[in-house]
Tab-separated table of C-alpha atoms and ligand atoms in Angstrom:
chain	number	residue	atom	x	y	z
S	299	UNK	CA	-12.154	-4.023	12.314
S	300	UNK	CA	-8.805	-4.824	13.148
S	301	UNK	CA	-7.054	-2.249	15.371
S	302	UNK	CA	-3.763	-2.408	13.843
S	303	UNK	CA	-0.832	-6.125	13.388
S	304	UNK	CA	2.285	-4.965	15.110
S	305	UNK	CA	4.876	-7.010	14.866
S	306	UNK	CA	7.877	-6.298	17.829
S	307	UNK	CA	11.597	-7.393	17.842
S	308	UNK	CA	10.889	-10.621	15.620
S	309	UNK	CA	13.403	-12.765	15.032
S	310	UNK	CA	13.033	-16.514	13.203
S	311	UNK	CA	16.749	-18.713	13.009
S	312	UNK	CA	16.336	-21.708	11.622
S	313	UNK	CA	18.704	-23.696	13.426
S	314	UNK	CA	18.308	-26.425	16.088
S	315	UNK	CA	19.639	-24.332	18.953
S	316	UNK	CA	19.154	-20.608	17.765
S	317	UNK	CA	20.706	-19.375	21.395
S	318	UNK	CA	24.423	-18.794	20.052
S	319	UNK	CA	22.796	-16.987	16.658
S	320	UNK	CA	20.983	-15.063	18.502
S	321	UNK	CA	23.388	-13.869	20.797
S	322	UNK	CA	25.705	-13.248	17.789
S	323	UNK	CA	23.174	-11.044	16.435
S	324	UNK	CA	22.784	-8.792	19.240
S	325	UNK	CA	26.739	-8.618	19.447
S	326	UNK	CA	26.194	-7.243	15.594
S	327	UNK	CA	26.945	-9.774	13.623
S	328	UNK	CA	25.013	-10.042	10.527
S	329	UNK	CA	23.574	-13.262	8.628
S	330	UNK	CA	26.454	-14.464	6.972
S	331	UNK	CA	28.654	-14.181	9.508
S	332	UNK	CA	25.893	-16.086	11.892
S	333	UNK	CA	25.716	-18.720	9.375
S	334	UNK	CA	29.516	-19.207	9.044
S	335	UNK	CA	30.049	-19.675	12.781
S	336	UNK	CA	27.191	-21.855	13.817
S	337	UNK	CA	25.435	-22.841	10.486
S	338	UNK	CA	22.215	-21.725	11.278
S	339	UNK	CA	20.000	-19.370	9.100
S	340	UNK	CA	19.013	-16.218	9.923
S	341	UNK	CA	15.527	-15.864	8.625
S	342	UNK	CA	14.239	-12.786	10.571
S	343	UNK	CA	16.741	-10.448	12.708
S	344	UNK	CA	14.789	-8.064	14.819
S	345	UNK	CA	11.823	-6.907	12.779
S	346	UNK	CA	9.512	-4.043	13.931
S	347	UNK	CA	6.645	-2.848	11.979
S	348	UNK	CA	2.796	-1.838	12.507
S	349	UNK	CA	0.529	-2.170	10.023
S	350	UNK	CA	-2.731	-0.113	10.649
S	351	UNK	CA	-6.192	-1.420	9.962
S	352	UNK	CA	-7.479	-1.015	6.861
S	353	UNK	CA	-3.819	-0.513	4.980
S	354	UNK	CA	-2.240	-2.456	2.516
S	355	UNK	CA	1.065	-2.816	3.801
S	356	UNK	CA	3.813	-4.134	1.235
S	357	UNK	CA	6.359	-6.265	2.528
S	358	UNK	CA	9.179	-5.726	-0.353
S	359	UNK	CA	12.720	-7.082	-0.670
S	360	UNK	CA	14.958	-9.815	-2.897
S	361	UNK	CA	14.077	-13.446	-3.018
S	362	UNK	CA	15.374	-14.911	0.672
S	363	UNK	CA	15.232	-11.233	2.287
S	364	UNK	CA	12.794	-13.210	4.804
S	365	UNK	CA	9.308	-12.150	3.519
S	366	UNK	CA	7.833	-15.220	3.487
S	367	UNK	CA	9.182	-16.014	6.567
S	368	UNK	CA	7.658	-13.089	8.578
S	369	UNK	CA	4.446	-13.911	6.571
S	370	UNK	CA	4.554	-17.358	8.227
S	371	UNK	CA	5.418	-16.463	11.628
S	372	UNK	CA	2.290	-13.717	12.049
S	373	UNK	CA	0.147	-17.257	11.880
S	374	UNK	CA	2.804	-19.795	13.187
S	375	UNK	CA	3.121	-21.762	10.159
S	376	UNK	CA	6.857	-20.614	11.266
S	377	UNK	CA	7.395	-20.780	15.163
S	378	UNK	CA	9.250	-17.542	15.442
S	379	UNK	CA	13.082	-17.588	17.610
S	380	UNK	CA	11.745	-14.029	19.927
S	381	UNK	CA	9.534	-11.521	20.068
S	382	UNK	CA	5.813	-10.401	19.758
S	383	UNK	CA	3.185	-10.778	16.863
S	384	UNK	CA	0.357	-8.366	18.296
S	385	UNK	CA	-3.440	-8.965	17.155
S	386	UNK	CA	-5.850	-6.401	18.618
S	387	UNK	CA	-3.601	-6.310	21.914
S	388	UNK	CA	-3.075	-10.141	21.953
S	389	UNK	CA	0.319	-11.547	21.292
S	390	UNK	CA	-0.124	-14.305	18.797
S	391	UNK	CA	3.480	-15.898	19.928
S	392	UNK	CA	2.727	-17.500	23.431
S	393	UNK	CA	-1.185	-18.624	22.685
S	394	UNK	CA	-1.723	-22.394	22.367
S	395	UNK	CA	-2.897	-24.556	19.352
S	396	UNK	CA	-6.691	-24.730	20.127
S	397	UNK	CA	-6.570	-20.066	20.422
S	398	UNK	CA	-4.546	-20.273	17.197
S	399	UNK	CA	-6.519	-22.751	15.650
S	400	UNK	CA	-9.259	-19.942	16.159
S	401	UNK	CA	-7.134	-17.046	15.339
S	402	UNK	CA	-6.598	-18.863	11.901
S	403	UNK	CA	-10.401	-19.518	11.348
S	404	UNK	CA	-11.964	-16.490	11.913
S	405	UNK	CA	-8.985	-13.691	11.895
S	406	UNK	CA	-6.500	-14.424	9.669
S	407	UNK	CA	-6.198	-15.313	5.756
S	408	UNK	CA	-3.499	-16.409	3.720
S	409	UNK	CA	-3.248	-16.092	-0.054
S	410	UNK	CA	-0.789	-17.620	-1.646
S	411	UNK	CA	1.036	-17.552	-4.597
S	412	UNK	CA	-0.443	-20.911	-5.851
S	413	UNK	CA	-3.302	-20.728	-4.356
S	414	UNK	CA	-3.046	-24.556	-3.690
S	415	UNK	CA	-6.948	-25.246	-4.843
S	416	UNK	CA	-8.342	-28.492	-4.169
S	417	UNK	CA	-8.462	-30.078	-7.677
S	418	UNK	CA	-11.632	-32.444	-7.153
S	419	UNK	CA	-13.784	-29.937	-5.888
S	420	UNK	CA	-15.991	-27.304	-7.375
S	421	UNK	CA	-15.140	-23.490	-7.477
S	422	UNK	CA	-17.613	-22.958	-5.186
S	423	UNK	CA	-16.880	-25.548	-3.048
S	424	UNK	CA	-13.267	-24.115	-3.035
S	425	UNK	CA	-14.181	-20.861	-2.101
S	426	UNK	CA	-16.644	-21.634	0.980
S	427	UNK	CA	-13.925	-24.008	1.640
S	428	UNK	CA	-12.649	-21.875	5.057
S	429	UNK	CA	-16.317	-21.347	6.164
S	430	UNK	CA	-16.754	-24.952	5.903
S	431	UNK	CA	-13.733	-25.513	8.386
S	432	UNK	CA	-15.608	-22.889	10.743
S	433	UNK	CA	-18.569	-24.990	11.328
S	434	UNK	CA	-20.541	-22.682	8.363
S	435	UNK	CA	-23.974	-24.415	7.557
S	436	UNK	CA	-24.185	-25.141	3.981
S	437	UNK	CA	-26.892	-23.014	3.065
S	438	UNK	CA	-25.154	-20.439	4.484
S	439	UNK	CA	-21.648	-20.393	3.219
S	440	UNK	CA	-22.958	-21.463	-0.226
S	441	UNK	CA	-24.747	-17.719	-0.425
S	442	UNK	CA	-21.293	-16.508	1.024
S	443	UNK	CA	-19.801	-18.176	-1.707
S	444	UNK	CA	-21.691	-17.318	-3.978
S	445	UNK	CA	-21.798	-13.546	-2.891
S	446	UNK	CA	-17.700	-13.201	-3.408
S	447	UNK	CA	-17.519	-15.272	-6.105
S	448	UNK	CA	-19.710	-12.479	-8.315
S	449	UNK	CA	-17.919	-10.045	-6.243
S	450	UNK	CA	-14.775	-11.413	-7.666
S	451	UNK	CA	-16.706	-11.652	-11.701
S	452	UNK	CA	-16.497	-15.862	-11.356
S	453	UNK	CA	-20.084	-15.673	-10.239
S	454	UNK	CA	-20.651	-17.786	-13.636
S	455	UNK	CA	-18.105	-20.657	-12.966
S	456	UNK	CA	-18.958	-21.862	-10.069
S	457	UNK	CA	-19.743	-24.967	-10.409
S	458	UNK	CA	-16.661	-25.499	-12.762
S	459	UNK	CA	-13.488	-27.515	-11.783
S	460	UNK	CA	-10.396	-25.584	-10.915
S	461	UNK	CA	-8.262	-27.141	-14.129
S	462	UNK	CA	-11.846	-25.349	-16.327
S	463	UNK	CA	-10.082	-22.190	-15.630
S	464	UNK	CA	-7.387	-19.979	-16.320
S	465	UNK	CA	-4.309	-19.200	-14.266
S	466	UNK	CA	-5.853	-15.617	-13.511
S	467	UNK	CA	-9.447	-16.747	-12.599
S	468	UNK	CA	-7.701	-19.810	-10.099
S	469	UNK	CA	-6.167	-16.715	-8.836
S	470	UNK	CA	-9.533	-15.012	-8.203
S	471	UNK	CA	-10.952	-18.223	-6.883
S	472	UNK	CA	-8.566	-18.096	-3.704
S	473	UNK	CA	-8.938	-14.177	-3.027
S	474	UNK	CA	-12.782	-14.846	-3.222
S	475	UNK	CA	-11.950	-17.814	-0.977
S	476	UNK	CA	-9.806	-15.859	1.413
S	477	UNK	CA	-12.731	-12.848	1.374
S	478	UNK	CA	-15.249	-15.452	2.249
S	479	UNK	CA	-14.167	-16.117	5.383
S	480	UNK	CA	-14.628	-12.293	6.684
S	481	UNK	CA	-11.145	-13.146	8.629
S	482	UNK	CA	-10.088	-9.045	8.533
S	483	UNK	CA	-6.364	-9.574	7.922
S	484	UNK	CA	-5.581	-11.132	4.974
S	485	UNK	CA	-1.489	-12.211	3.949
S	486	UNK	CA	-1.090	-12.397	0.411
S	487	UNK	CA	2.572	-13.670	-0.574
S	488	UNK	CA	3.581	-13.235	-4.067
S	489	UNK	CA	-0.132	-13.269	-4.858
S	490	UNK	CA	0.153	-12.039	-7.729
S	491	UNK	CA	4.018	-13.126	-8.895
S	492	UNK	CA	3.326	-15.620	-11.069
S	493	UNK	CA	0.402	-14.428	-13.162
S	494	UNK	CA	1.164	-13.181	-16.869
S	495	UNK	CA	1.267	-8.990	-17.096
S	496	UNK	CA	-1.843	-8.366	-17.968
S	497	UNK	CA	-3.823	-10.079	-16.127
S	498	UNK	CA	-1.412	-9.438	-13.022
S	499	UNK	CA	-2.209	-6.017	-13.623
S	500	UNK	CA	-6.151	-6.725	-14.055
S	501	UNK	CA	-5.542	-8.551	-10.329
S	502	UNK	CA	-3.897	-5.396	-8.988
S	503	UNK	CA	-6.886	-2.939	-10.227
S	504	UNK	CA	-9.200	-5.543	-8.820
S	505	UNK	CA	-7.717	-5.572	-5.437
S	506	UNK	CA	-7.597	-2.002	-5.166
S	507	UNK	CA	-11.022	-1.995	-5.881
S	508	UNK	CA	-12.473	-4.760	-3.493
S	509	UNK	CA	-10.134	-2.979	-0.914
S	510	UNK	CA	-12.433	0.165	-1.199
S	511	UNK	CA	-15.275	-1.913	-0.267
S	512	UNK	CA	-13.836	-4.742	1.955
S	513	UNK	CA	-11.529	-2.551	4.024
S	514	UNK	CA	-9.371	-5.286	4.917
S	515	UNK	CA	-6.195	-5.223	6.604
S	516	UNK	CA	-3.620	-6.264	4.014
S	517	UNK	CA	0.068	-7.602	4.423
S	518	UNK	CA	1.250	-7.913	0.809
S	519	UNK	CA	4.385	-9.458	-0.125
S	520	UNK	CA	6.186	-8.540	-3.209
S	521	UNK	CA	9.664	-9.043	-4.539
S	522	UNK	CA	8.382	-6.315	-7.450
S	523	UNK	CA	9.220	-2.137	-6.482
S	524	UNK	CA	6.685	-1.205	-8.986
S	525	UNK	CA	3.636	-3.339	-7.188
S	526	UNK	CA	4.858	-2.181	-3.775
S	527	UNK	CA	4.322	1.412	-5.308
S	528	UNK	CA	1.086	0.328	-6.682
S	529	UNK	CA	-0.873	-1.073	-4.061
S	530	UNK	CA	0.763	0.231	-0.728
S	531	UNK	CA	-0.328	2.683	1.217
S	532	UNK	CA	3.051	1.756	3.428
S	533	UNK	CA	6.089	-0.063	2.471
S	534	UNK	CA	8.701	-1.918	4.285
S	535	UNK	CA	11.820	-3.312	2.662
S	536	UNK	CA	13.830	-6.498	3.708
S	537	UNK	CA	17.081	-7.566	3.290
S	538	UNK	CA	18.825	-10.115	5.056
S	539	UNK	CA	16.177	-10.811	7.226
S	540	UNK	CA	15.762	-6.896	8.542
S	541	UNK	CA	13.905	-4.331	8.019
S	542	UNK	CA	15.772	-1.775	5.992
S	543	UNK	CA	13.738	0.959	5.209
S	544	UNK	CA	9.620	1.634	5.953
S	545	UNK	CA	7.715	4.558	4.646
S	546	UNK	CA	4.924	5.523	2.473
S	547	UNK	CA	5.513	4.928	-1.314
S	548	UNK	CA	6.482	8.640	-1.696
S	549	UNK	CA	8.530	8.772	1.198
S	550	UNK	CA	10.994	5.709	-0.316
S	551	UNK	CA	11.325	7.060	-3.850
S	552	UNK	CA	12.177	10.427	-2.670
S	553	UNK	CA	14.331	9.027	0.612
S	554	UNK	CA	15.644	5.680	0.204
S	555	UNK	CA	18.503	5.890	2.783
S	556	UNK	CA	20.770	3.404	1.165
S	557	UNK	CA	22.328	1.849	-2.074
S	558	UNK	CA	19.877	-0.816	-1.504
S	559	UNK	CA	16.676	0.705	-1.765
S	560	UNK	CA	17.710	3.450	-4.116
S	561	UNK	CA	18.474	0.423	-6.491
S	562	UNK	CA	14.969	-0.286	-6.620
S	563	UNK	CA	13.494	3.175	-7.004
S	564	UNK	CA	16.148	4.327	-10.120
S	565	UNK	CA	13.530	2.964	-12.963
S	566	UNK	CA	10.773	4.464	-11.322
S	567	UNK	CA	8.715	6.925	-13.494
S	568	UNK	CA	7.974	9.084	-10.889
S	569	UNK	CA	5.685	11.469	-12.966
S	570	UNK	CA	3.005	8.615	-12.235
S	571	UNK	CA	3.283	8.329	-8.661
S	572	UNK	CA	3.241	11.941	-7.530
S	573	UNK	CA	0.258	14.350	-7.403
S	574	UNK	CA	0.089	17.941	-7.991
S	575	UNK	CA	-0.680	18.015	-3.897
S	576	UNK	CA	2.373	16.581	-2.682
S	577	UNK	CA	4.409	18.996	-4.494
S	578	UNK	CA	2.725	22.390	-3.853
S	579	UNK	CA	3.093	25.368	-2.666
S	580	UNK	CA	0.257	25.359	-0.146
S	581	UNK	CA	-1.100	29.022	-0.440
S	582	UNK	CA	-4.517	30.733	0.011
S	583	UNK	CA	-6.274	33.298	-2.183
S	584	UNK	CA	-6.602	37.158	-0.929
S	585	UNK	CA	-10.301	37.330	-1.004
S	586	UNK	CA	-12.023	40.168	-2.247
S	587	UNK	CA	-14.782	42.264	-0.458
S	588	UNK	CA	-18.496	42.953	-0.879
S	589	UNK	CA	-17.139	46.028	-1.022
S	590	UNK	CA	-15.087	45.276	-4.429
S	591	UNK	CA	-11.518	45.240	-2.643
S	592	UNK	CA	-9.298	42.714	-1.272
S	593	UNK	CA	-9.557	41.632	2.945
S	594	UNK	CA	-5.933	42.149	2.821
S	595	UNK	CA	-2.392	43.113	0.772
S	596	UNK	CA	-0.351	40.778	-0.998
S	597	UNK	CA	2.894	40.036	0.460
S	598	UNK	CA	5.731	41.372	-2.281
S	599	UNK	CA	6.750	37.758	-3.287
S	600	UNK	CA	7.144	38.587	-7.057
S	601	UNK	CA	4.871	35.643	-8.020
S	602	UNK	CA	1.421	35.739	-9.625
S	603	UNK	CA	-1.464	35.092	-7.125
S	604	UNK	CA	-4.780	34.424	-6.904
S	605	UNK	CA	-7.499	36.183	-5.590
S	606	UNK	CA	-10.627	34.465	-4.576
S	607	UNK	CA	-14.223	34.676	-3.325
S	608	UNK	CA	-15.218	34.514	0.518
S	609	UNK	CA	-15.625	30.202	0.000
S	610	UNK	CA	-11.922	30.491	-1.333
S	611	UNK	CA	-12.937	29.721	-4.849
S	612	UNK	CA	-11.099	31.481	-7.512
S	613	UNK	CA	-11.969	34.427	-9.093
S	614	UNK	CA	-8.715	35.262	-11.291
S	615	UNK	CA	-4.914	35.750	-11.624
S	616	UNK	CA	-3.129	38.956	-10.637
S	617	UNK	CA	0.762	39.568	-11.532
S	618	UNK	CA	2.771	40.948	-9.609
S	619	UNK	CA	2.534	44.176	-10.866
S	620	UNK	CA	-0.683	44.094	-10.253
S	621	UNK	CA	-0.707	43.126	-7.221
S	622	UNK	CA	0.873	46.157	-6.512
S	623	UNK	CA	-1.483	48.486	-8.126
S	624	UNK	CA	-4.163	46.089	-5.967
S	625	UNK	CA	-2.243	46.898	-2.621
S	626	UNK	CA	-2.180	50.853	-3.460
S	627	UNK	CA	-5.864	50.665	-3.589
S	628	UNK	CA	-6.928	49.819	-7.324
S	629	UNK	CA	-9.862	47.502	-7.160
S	630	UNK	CA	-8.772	44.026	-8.251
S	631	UNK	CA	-12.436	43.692	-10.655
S	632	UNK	CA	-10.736	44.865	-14.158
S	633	UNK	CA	-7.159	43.494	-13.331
S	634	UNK	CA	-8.270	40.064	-12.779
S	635	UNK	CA	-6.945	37.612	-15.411
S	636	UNK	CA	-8.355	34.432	-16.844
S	637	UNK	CA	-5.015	32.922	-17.839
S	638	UNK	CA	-4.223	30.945	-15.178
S	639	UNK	CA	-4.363	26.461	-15.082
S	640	UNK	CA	-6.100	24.824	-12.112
S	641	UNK	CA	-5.214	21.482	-11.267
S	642	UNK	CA	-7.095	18.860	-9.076
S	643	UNK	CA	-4.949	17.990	-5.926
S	644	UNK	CA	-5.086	14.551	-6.866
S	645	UNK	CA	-3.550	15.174	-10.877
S	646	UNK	CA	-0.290	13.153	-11.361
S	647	UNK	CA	2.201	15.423	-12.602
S	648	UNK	CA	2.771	13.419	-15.507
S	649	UNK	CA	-0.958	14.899	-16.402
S	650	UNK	CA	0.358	18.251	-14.767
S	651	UNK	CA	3.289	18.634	-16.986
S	652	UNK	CA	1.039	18.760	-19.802
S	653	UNK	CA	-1.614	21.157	-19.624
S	654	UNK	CA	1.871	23.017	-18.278
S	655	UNK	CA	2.239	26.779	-20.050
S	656	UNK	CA	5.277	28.568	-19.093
S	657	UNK	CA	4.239	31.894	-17.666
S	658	UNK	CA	0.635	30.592	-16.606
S	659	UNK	CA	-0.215	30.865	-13.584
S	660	UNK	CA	-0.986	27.196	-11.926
S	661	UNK	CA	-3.154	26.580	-9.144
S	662	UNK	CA	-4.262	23.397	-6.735
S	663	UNK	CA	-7.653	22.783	-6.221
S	664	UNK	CA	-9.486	20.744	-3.537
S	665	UNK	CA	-12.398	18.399	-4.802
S	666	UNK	CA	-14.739	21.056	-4.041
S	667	UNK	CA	-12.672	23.520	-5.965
S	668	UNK	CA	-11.417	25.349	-3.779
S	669	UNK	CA	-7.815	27.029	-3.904
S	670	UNK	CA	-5.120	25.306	-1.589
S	671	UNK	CA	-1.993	25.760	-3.343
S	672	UNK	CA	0.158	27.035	-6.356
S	673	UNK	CA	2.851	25.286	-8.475
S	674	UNK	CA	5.396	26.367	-10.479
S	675	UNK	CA	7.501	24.922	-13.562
S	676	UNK	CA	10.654	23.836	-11.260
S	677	UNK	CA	8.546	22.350	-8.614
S	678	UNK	CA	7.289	20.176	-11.380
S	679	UNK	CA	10.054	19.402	-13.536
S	680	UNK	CA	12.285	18.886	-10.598
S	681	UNK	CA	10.315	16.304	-8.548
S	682	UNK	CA	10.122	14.560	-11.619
S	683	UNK	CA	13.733	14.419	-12.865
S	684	UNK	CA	14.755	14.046	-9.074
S	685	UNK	CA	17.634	11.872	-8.899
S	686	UNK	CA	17.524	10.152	-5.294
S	687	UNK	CA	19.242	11.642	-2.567
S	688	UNK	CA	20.772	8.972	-0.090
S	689	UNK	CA	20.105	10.394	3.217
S	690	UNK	CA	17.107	10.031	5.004
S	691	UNK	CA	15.451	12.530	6.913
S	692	UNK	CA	12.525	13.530	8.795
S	693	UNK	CA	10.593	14.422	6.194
S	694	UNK	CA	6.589	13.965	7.235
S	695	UNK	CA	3.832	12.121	5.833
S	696	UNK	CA	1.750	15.876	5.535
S	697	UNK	CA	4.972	16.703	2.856
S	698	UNK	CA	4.336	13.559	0.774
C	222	ADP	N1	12.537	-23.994	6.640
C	222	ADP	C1	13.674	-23.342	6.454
C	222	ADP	N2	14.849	-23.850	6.896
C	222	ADP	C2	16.011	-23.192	6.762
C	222	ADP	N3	16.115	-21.983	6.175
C	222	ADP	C3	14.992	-21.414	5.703
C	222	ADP	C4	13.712	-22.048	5.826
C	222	ADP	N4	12.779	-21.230	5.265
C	222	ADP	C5	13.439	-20.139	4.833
C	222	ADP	N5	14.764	-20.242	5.085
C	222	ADP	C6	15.811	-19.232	4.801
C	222	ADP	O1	15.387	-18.012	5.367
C	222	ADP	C7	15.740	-16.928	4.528
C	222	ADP	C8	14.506	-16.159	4.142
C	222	ADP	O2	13.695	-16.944	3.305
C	222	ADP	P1	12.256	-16.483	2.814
C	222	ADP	O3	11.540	-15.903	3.952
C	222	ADP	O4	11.627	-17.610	2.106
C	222	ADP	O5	12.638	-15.318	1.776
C	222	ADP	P2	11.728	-14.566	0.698
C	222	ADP	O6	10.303	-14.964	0.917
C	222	ADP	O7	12.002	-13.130	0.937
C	222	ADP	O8	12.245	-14.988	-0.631
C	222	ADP	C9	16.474	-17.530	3.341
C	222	ADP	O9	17.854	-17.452	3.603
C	222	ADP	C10	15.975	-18.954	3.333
C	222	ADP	O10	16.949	-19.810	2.759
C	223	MG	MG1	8.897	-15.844	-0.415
């Protein structure tokens, strides 16, 4: 398992000479002005990212905002101008053909977004294609093959030319190649861009759910917000060959920092990509006794709360009022209400909205349900009419 890609200060001009470029960019000039001056293209200016194993990391940002390009420098199909492309520790910039040669075969997987299969050979031969280039033994990357390609639902076709199937199952044909090859990073750019909706959409579920078992390490390049959202469990965002904004799909919606990202995130429905647990009020119960009491007084807040039995499970609702008569020694038993929503953690609030009642009492519980936090109407309506606030801030990944 990979340890984490971290890619330091990378910069790719496409230029002859890049020296005078670069120099321009570290005196602050940006691409346009580079490329008026001394007609070279700046197709990476100082990226800095790390991707952590097991992630699918979405590289995001308008056509020529340099994702491709920083897709093709992590395996030097682009040489890149400066800086470091770390594997496990080892810099993949200064290593020489026959390393990267191996780096390629056994670490490494691209996925394109034509996946470029060979016409004249079988689907299976396709997929067991980058085993073969390893050295494989045929019997042995045939039950490979053979393995992803059910993995992948193609189990049936292959033995079928490439032009036997449709655009989506070609698709499938070079993930299950790029699986075969257990490399654990895999670069997908545009996988998915030119497929039709649905069966883009039928890819996306389907990579989600070989990620659960594969556990691959996953740089995904998208020009499309709404797949970023999707799939990522990070983000970064390009434009003009930098790195403009990273975070995790929450963290971007809410924060996007500029004009630029906030354009992307203004037609999100964000009632789908938030949970009832990253809007909460985290909160505990007050349990109650053996001996019929409560281990402790509610605080005056003025809100309902819950109270709870010793594994923090809930037992019932108390209002405020209540909770008075509770705290001046009432036993909680007969005051205990029923009329309170609980909510997994993991609900959307677009599914929270609706089993909404104004006046109920609304709490969040863990899978094992178990009380961890209350939400109100305001918290709900509010993160989901949220208009997007320019200015980033520190806000944590615990808040998100
Ligand atoms: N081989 C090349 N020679 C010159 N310029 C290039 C080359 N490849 C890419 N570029 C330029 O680099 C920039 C980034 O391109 P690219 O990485 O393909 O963008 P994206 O994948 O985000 O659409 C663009 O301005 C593009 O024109
Ligand atoms: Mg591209």
């Amino acid at each position: 398992m990979t340890e984490c890609l971290k890619i330091e200060n990378l910069y790719k001009i496409f230029a002859r000479s890049p020296d005078q470029a670069m120099q321009m960019l570290a005196a602050g000039s940006n691409k346009d002005e580079v490329l008026a001056k001394t007609g070279a293209v700046v197709g990476l200016n100082n990226v800095t990212l790390s991707v952590p194993a097991g992630a699918i990391y979405m590289i995001m940002g308008l056509s020529g905002s340099g994702k491709s390009t920083l897709a093709r420098c992590i395996n030097r199909l682009n040489e890149p101008s400066s800086g470091k492309i770390i594997l496990d520790g080892e810099d993949l910039v200064p290593i020489n053909e026959e390393r990267l040669r191996e780096i390629r075969r056994t670490r490494i997987s691209m996925v394109f977004q034509h996946f470029a299969l060979l016409p004249n050979k079988r689907v299976i031969e396709n997929t067991e294609f980058g085993l073969k280039l390893r050295g494989v033994p045929l019997q042995e990357r045939r039950r490979r093959a053979e393995e992803v390609l059910s993995v992948v639902g193609l189990a049936r076709w292959a033995y079928h030319f490439p032009h036997e199937l449709s655009g989506g199952m070609r698709q499938r044909v070079g993930l299950a190649r790029a699986l075969a090859t257990d490399a654990d990073v895999l670069i997908m750019d545009e996988a998915f861009s030119a497929l039709d909706p649905l069966i883009r959409t039928e890819m996306q579920e389907e990579l989600l759910r070989l990620q659960r078992t594969f556990r691959k390490t996953i740089l995904f390049i998208t020009h499309d917000f709404q797949e970023a959202l999707k799939l990522g469990t990070r983000i970064a965002i390009m434009s003009e060959g930098e790195l403009v904004r990273e975070g995790t799909p929450q963290q971007i919606v809410l924060e996007p920092g500029s004009d630029y990202v906030a354009a992307f995130t203004r037609e999100i429905d964000r009632s789908r990509l938030f949970d009832a647990r990253s809007i909460m009020t985290t909160a505990r119960g007050i349990a109650q006794t053996s001996m019929g009491g409560v281990s402790e007084k509610f605080p005056p807040t003025g809100e309902p709360a819950f109270v709870v039995d010793t594994d923090n499970r809930i037992l019932g609702a108390l209002s405020a009022a209540d909770q008075r008569m509770v705290n001046a020694g009432t036993s909680p038993g007969s005051l205990l209400s029923s009329d309170y929503i609980a909510v997994p953690a993991n609900a959307k609030l677009v599914d929270v909205a609706r089993v909404f009642r104004t006046g109920q009492p609304m709490a969040v519980v863990d899978e094992n349900g178990k009380l961890i936090g209350t939400l109100g109407a305001e918290q709900i309506l509010s993160r989901i009419a949220a208009t997007s606030s320019p200015q980033p801030s520190s806000l944590g990944d615990q808040n998100v």
